[in-house]
Structures are given as structure tokens and as C-alpha cells.
GROMACS .gro file of C-alpha atoms in nm:
model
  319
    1UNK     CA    1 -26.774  11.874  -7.306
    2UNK     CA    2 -27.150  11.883  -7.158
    3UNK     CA    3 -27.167  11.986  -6.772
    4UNK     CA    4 -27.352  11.650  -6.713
    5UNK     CA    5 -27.123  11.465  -6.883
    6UNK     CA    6 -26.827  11.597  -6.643
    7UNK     CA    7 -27.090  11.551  -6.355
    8UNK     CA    8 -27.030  11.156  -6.445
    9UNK     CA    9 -26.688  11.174  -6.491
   10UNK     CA   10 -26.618  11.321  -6.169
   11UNK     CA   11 -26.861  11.104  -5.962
   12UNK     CA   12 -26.688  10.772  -6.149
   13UNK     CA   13 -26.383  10.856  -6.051
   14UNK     CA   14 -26.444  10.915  -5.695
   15UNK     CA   15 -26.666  10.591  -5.738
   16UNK     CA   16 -26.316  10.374  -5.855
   17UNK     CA   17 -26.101  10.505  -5.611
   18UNK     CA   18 -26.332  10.388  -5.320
   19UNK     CA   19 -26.140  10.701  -5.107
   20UNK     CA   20 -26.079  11.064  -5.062
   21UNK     CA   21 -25.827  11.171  -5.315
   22UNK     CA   22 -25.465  11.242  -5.144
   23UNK     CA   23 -25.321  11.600  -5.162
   24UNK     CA   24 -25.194  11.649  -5.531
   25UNK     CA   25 -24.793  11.749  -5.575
   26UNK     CA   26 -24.795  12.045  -5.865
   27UNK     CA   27 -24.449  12.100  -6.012
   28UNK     CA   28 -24.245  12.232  -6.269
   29UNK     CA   29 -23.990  12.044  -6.544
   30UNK     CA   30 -23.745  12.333  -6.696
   31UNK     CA   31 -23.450  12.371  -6.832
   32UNK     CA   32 -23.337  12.581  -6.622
   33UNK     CA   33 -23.172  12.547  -6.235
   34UNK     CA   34 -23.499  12.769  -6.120
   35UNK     CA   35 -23.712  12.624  -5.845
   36UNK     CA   36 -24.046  12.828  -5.841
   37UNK     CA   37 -24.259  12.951  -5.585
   38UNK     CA   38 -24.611  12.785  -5.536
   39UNK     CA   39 -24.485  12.411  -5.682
   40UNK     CA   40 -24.362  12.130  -5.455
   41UNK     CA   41 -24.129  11.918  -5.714
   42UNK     CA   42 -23.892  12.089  -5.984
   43UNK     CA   43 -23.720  11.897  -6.238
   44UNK     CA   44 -23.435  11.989  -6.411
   45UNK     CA   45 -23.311  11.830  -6.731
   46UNK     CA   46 -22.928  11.819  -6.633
   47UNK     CA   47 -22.803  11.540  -6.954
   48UNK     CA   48 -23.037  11.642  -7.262
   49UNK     CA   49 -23.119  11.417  -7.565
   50UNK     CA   50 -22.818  11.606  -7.781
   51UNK     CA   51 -22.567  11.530  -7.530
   52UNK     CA   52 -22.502  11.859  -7.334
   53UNK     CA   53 -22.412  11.775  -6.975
   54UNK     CA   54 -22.494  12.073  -6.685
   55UNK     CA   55 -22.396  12.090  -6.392
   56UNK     CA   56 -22.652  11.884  -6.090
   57UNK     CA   57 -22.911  12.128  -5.965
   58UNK     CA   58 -22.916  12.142  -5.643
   59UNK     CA   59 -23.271  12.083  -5.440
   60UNK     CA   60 -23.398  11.973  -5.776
   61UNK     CA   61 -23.481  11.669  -5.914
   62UNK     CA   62 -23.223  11.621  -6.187
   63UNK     CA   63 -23.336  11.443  -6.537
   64UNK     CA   64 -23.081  11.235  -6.676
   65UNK     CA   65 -23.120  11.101  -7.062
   66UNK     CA   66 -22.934  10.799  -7.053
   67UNK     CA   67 -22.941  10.602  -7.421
   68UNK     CA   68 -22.994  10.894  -7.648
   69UNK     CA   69 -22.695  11.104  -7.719
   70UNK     CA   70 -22.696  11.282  -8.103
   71UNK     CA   71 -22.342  11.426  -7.970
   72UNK     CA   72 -22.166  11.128  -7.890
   73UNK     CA   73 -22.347  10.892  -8.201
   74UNK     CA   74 -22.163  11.166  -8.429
   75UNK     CA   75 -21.851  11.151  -8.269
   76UNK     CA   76 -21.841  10.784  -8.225
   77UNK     CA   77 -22.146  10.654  -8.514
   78UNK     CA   78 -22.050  10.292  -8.386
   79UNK     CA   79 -22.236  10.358  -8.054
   80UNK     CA   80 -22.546  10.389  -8.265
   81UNK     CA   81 -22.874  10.120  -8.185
   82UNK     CA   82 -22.877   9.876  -8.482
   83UNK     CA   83 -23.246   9.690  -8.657
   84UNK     CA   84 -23.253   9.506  -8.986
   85UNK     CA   85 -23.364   9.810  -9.114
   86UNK     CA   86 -23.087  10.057  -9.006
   87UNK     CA   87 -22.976  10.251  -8.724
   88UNK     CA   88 -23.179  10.430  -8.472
   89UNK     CA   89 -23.118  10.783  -8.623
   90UNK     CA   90 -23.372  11.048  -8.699
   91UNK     CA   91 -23.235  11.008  -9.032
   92UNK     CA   92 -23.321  10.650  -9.104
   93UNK     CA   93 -23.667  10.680  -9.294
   94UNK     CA   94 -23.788  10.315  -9.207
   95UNK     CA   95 -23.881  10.453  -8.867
   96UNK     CA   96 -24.027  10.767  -8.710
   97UNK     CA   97 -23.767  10.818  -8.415
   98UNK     CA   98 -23.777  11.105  -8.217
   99UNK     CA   99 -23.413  11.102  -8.159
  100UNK     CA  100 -23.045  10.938  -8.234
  101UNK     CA  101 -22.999  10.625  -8.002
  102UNK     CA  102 -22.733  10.448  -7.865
  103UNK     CA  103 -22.704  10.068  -7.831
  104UNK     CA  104 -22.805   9.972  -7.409
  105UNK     CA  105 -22.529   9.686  -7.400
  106UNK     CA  106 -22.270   9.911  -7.508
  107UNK     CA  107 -22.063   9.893  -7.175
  108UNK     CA  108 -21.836  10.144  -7.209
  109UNK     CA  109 -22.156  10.376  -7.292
  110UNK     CA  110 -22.364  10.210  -7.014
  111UNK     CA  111 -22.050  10.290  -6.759
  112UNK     CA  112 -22.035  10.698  -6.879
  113UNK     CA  113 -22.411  10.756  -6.833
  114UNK     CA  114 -22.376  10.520  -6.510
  115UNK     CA  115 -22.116  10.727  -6.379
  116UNK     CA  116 -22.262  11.052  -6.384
  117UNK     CA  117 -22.625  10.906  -6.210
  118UNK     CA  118 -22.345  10.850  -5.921
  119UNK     CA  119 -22.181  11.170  -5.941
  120UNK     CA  120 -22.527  11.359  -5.977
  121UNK     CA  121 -22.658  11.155  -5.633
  122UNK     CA  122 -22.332  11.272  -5.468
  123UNK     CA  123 -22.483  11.648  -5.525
  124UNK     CA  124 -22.728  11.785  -5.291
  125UNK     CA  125 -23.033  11.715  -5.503
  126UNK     CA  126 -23.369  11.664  -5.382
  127UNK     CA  127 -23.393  11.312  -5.651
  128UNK     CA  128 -23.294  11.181  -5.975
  129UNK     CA  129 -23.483  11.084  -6.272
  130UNK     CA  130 -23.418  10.866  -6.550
  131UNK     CA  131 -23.531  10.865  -6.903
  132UNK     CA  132 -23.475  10.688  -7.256
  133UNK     CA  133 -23.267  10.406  -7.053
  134UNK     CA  134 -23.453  10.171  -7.332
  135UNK     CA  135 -23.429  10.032  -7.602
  136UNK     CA  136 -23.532  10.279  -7.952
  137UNK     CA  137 -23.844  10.067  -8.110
  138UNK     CA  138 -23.956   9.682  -8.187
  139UNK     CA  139 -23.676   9.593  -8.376
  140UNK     CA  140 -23.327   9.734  -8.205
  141UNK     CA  141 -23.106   9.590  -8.121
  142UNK     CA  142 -22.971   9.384  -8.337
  143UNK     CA  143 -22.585   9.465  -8.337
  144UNK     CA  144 -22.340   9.186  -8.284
  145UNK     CA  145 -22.291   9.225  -7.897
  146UNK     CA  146 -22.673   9.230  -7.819
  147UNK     CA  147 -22.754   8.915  -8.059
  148UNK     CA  148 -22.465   8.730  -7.873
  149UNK     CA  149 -22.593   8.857  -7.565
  150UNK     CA  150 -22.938   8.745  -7.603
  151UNK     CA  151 -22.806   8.422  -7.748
  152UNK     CA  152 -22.593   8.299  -7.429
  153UNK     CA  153 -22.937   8.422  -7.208
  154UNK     CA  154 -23.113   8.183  -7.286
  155UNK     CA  155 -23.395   8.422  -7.271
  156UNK     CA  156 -23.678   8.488  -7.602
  157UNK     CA  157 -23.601   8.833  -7.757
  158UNK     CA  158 -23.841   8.963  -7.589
  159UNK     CA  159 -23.769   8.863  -7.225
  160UNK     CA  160 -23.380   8.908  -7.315
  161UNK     CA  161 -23.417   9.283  -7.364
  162UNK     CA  162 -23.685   9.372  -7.112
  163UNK     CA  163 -23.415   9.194  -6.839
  164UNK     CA  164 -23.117   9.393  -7.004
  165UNK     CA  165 -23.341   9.719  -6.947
  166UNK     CA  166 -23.445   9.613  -6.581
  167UNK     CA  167 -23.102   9.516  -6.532
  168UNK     CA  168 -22.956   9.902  -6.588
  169UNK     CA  169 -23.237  10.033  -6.359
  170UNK     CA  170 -23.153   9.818  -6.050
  171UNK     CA  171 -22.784   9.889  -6.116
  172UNK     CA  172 -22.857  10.289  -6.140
  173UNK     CA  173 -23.097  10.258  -5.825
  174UNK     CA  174 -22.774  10.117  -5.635
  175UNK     CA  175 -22.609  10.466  -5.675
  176UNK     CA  176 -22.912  10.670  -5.558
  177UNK     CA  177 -22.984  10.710  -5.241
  178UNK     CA  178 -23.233  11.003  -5.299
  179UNK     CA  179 -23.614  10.942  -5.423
  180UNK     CA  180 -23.533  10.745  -5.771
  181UNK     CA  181 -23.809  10.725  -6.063
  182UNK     CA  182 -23.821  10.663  -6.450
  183UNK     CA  183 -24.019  10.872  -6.745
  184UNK     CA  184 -24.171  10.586  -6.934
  185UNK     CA  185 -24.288  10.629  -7.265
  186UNK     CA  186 -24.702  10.666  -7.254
  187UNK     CA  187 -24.825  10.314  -7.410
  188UNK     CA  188 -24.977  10.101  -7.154
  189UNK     CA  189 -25.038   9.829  -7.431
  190UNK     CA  190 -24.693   9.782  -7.628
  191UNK     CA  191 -24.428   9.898  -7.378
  192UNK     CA  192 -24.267   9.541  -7.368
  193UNK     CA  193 -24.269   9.478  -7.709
  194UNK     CA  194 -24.182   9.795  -7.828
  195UNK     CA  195 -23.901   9.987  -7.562
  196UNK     CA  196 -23.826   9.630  -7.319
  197UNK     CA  197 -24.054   9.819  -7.000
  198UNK     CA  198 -24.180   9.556  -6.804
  199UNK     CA  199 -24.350   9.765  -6.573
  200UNK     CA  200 -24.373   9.516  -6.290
  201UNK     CA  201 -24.002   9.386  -6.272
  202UNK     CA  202 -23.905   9.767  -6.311
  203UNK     CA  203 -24.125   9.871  -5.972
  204UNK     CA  204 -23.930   9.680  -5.802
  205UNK     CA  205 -23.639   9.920  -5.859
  206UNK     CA  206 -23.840  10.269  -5.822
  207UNK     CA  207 -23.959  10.469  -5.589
  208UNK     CA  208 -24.238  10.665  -5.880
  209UNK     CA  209 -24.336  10.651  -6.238
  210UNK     CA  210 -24.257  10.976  -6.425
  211UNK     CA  211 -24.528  10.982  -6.721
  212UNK     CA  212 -24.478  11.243  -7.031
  213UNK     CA  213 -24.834  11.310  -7.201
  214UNK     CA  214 -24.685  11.553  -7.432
  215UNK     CA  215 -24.895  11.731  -7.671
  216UNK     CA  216 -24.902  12.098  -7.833
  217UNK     CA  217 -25.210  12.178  -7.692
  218UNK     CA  218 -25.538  11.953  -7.480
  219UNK     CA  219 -25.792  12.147  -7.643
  220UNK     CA  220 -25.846  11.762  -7.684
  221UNK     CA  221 -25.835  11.559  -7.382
  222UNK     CA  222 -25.981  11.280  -7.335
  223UNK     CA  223 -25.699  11.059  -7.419
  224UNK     CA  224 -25.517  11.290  -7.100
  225UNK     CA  225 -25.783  11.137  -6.909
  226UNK     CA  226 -25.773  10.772  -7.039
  227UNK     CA  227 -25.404  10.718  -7.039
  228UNK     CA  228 -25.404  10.836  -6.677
  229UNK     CA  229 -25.647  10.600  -6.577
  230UNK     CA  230 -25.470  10.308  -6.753
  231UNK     CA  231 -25.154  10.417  -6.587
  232UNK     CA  232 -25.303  10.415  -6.252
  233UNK     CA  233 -25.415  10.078  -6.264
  234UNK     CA  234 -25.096   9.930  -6.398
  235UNK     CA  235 -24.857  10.050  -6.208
  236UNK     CA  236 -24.769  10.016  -5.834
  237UNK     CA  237 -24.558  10.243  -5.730
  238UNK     CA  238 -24.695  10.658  -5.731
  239UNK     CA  239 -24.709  10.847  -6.051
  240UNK     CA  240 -24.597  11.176  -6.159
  241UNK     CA  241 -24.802  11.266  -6.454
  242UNK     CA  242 -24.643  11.550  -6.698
  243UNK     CA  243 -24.810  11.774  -6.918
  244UNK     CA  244 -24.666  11.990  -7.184
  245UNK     CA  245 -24.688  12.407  -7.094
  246UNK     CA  246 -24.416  12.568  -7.304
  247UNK     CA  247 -24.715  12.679  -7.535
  248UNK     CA  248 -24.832  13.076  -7.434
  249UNK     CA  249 -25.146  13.132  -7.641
  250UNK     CA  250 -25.386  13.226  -7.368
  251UNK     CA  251 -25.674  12.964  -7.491
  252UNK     CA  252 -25.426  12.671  -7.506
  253UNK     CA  253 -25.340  12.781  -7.108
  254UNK     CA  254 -25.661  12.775  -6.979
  255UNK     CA  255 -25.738  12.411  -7.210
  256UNK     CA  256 -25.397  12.296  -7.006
  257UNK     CA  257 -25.544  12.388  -6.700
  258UNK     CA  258 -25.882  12.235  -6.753
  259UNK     CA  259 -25.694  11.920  -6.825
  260UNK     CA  260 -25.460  11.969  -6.512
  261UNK     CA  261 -25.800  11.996  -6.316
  262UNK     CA  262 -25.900  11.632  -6.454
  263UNK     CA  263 -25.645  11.498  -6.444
  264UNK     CA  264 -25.599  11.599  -6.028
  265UNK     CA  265 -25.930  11.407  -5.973
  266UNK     CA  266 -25.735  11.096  -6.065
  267UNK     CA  267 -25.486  11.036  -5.722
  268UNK     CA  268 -25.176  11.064  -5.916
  269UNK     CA  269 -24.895  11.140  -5.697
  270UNK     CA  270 -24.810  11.467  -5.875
  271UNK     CA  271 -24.896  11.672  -6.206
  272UNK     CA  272 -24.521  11.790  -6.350
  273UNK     CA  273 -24.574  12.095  -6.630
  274UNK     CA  274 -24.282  12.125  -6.885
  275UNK     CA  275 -24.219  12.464  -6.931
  276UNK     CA  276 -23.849  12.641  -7.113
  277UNK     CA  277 -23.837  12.904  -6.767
  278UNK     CA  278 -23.985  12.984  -6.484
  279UNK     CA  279 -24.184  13.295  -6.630
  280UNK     CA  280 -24.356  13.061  -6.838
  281UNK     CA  281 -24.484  12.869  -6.469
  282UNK     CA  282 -24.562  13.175  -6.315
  283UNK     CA  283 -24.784  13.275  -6.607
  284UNK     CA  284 -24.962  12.971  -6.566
  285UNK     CA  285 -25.011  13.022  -6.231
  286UNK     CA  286 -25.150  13.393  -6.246
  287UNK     CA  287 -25.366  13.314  -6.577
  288UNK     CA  288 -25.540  13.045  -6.306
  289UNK     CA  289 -25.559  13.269  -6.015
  290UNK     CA  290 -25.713  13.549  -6.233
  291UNK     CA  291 -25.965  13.375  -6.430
  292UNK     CA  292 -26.325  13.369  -6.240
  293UNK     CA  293 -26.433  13.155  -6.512
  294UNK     CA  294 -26.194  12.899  -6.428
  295UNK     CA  295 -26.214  12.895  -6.068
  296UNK     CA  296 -26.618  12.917  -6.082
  297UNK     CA  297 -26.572  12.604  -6.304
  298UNK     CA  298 -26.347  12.473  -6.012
  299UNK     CA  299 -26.602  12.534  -5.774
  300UNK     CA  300 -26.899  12.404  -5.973
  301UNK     CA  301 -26.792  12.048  -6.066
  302UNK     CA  302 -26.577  11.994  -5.708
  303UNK     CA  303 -26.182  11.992  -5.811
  304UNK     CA  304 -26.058  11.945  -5.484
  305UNK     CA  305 -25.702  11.910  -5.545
  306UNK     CA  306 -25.697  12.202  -5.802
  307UNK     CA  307 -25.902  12.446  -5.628
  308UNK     CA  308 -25.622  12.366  -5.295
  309UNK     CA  309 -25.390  12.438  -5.598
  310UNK     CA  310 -25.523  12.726  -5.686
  311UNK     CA  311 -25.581  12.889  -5.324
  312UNK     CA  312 -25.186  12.862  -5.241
  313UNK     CA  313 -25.114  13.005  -5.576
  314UNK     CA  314 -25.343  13.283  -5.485
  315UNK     CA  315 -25.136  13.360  -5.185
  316UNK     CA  316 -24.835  13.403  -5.435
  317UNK     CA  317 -24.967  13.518  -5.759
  318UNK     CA  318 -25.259  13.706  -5.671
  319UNK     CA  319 -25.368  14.049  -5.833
   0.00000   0.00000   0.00000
């Protein structure tokens, strides 16, 4: 990308927000209890998308999947999201899922993940974060209880399941009395039709937005940069924004960290990296401390945020 080119990008972004840009959160999600020096949030995934439970990490924010469960789907395959064309298995060729899902109206389900939100916000965590808690794709779910369900609503398809999604949110907010946000999947166009998010009736139930833009590498960015926009302006409550950092090559670290850098110009409440441990964060954090060619890059083009970023790391994870 041309310098003049991120000469207009920075001075139209400063140009939309019509302020100074709020001091940026940094933090960590691992999978690992490990809070690391030189972040302000760390997120630990403490019920995983294969079904392994861990203990509540204490001062952490703890990420709970709630409707995808590979574990239990095997041991039970009845629990399992149903379309006309199959089940919501990584298995079923008709569709591209990520993962095994299980049906959202399945009560007794619904009552297991419910019950350990509760006994998770009983811990001495710092929050608790939600994610999969939706429906699987467009055309789930179509199993008896859900079409009787949606039948006796009243409600269009459509409306019926982006209530029954709402619905579980305001009844897991009721059992949280620490800072309470959701991951929502990154399509600011098809959210509704596709997973139930109504991002307006589900606000109401949140304190943030917790928004995965996973990718192996943002050697590539721009699509970093325009998703974030399109999530600022839709949604009203603050957003965390993650970004992917498990990868170690050293030019994939520094392209992470250029798009960490654009992505602070943006007044996002907080910029999460995924990484497996905490070596992997404080790698990041030294590679960005050490590089002059970063932080003259910093200095030339006026990251606020990151170069504030980058002076507390300093203090940590200086040479």
C-alpha cells in the first residue's frame, strides 16, 4: 500500500469519527489460564467447540461455546441441528460447516450450557463471553420441536429464530453479573438470515461485541479494515475486534501488526489476538518493540493508539 494512500486513510478516519480516538484495550485470547504482562483483557476459552469443559479462569474473561459440542452430538447424535438437507455436521457435504452443531431449542441442552454460564459467573472472573449460541446456517433448524415452535409463535421463520437466539442471550445475561459480551460471526450483511443475530435486539442484552476476523495471515487487509468499519457503524454497544496470531513466521507478524495498527485508528473498544500460549504474545510484543522499521512507520503515518501500545510494551519487552 502507497504512503499517500495510507495518508488518506488515516485522515478519513479521523474525519468520520468527528473526535480524538479513545485509549485502545490490547489483549490476548489463549487457551491457556495465562494472563500476560503488557495486555489489559485476557480471554480464556474455558468450553471449546469439541466439548472439553476447564475449569473458570480466574481474572480472565472466560469463553464459553454454547451450541457446538462434537462430544456430546456423538454421544447423543439426536442433539444434532437438523435442515432439509441434513444435519449440521462437518460431515454433511451439502454445507461447509466449521463444526458439529446442536439444535438451540433443545432444552435439556440449552439448560447444561445455561448452567455452567452460572457456575462460571459464580467464579472470580474478570467477564464472560459467549459464542456459537446460534443457529448453524440459513436452513437449520428444521427438527420437529423447532418447526412446532416456530409454528405456535406466530412469528415468520425468520423473526421466529432471531427471537429464539435473543431469547438465550437475555436469559444467560440474567446469570452474569460481570461485563457480558458475544463473538458474532463477521457478516454485517446476512447475520439475520443466515445465524438469527439481530444485532439491535441482541444490544440490548450486552455489555460489548466480541468480533473474530480470523485469517492465516493479513498480508491482505483491507477487508480487516472494511469489516471494522461496517461493524462500527452497526453496532451500539463497544467492540472487541480479534485477530488471528497463532501464526510465527516473522513476515506474517509484522503484516499482523501493521493490521493491528489500522485497525487501532478505528475507536474499537479493544484489539483481542488469538494466540495457543503466552510465548506466542510475548513474541509479538518484542518483534514490535524491536523493529525500528515498524515503529518509524508508527511514527510517520500518526498511530496513536499503537505507538501508546508499543511504548508500555517497551517498558516490558524491551532489549
Amino acid at each position: 500500500m502507497t504512503s499517500k494512500l495510507i495518508s488518506i486513510i488515516r485522515f478519513k478516519v479521523k474525519e468520520e469519527s468527528g473526535q480524538r480516538l479513545t485509549a485502545l484495550k490490547v489483549g490476548t485470547v489463549i487457551y491457556e489460564p495465562a494472563i500476560v504482562d503488557g495486555f489489559d483483557i485476557s480471554v480464556y476459552y474455558s468450553k471449546r467447540v469439541d466439548g472439553a469443559l476447564w475449569k473458570p479462569a480466574k481474572g480472565m474473561y472466560n469463553d464459553i461455546t454454547c451450541f457446538v459440542d462434537a462430544k456430546s452430538i456423538r454421544e447423543k447424535p439426536e442433539l444434532v441441528a437438523l435442515s432439509p438437507n441434513g444435519p449440521a455436521t462437518r460431515t454433511n457435504k451439502a454445507y461447509t460447516l466449521p463444526w458439529d452443531f446442536v439444535c438451540p431449542t433443545n432444552q435439556e441442552y440449552q439448560n447444561k450450557v445455561l448452567e455452567f454460564i452460572k457456575e462460571t459467573a459464580e467464579e472470580d472472573v474478570e467477564g464472560v463471553i459467549l459464542n456459537l449460541y446460534h443457529f448453524p446456517e440459513e436452513g437449520f433448524c428444521t427438527c420437529p420441536r423447532c418447526s412446532k415452535q416456530q409454528r405456535e409463535s406466530g412469528l415468520d421463520w425468520l423473526e421466529w429464530r432471531a427471537q429464539t437466539v435473543t431469547d438465550f442471550i437475555r436469559r444467560a445475561k440474567k446469570l452474569v453479573k460481570q461485563p457480558f459480551g458475544i463473538e458474532i460471526w463477521p457478516d454485517p450483511v446476512l447475520a439475520k438470515e443466515r445465524f438469527g443475530l439481530d444485532f439491535d435486539a441482541l444490544a440490548e442484552h450486552v455489555d460489548f461485541f466480541h468480533v473474530p476476523l480470523s485469517s492465516h495471515n493479513y498480508v491482505t487487509m483491507y477487508w480487516v479494515d472494511t469489516l471494522t468499519r461496517d461493524f462500527k457503524k452497526l453496532l451500539k454497544k463497544p467492540i472487541f475486534i480479534e485477530l488471528s496470531a497463532e501464526i510465527a513466521r516473522e513476515m506474517d507478524t509484522k503484516a499482523l501488526l501493521r493490521t493491528v495498527a489500522y485497525i487501532s485508528s478505528h475507536n474499537v473498544e479493544a484489539i483481542l489476538l488469538l494466540v495457543h500460549d503466552a510465548e506466542r504474545a510475548k513474541e509479538i510484543c518484542r518483534t514490535a518493540v524491536n523493529d525500528s522499521n515498524y515503529r518509524g512507520w508508527l511514527d510517520k503515518f500518526g498511530f496513536e493508539n499503537m505507538n501508546r501500545i508499543i511504548e508500555r510494551w517497551e517498558k516490558i519487552y524491551g532489549k
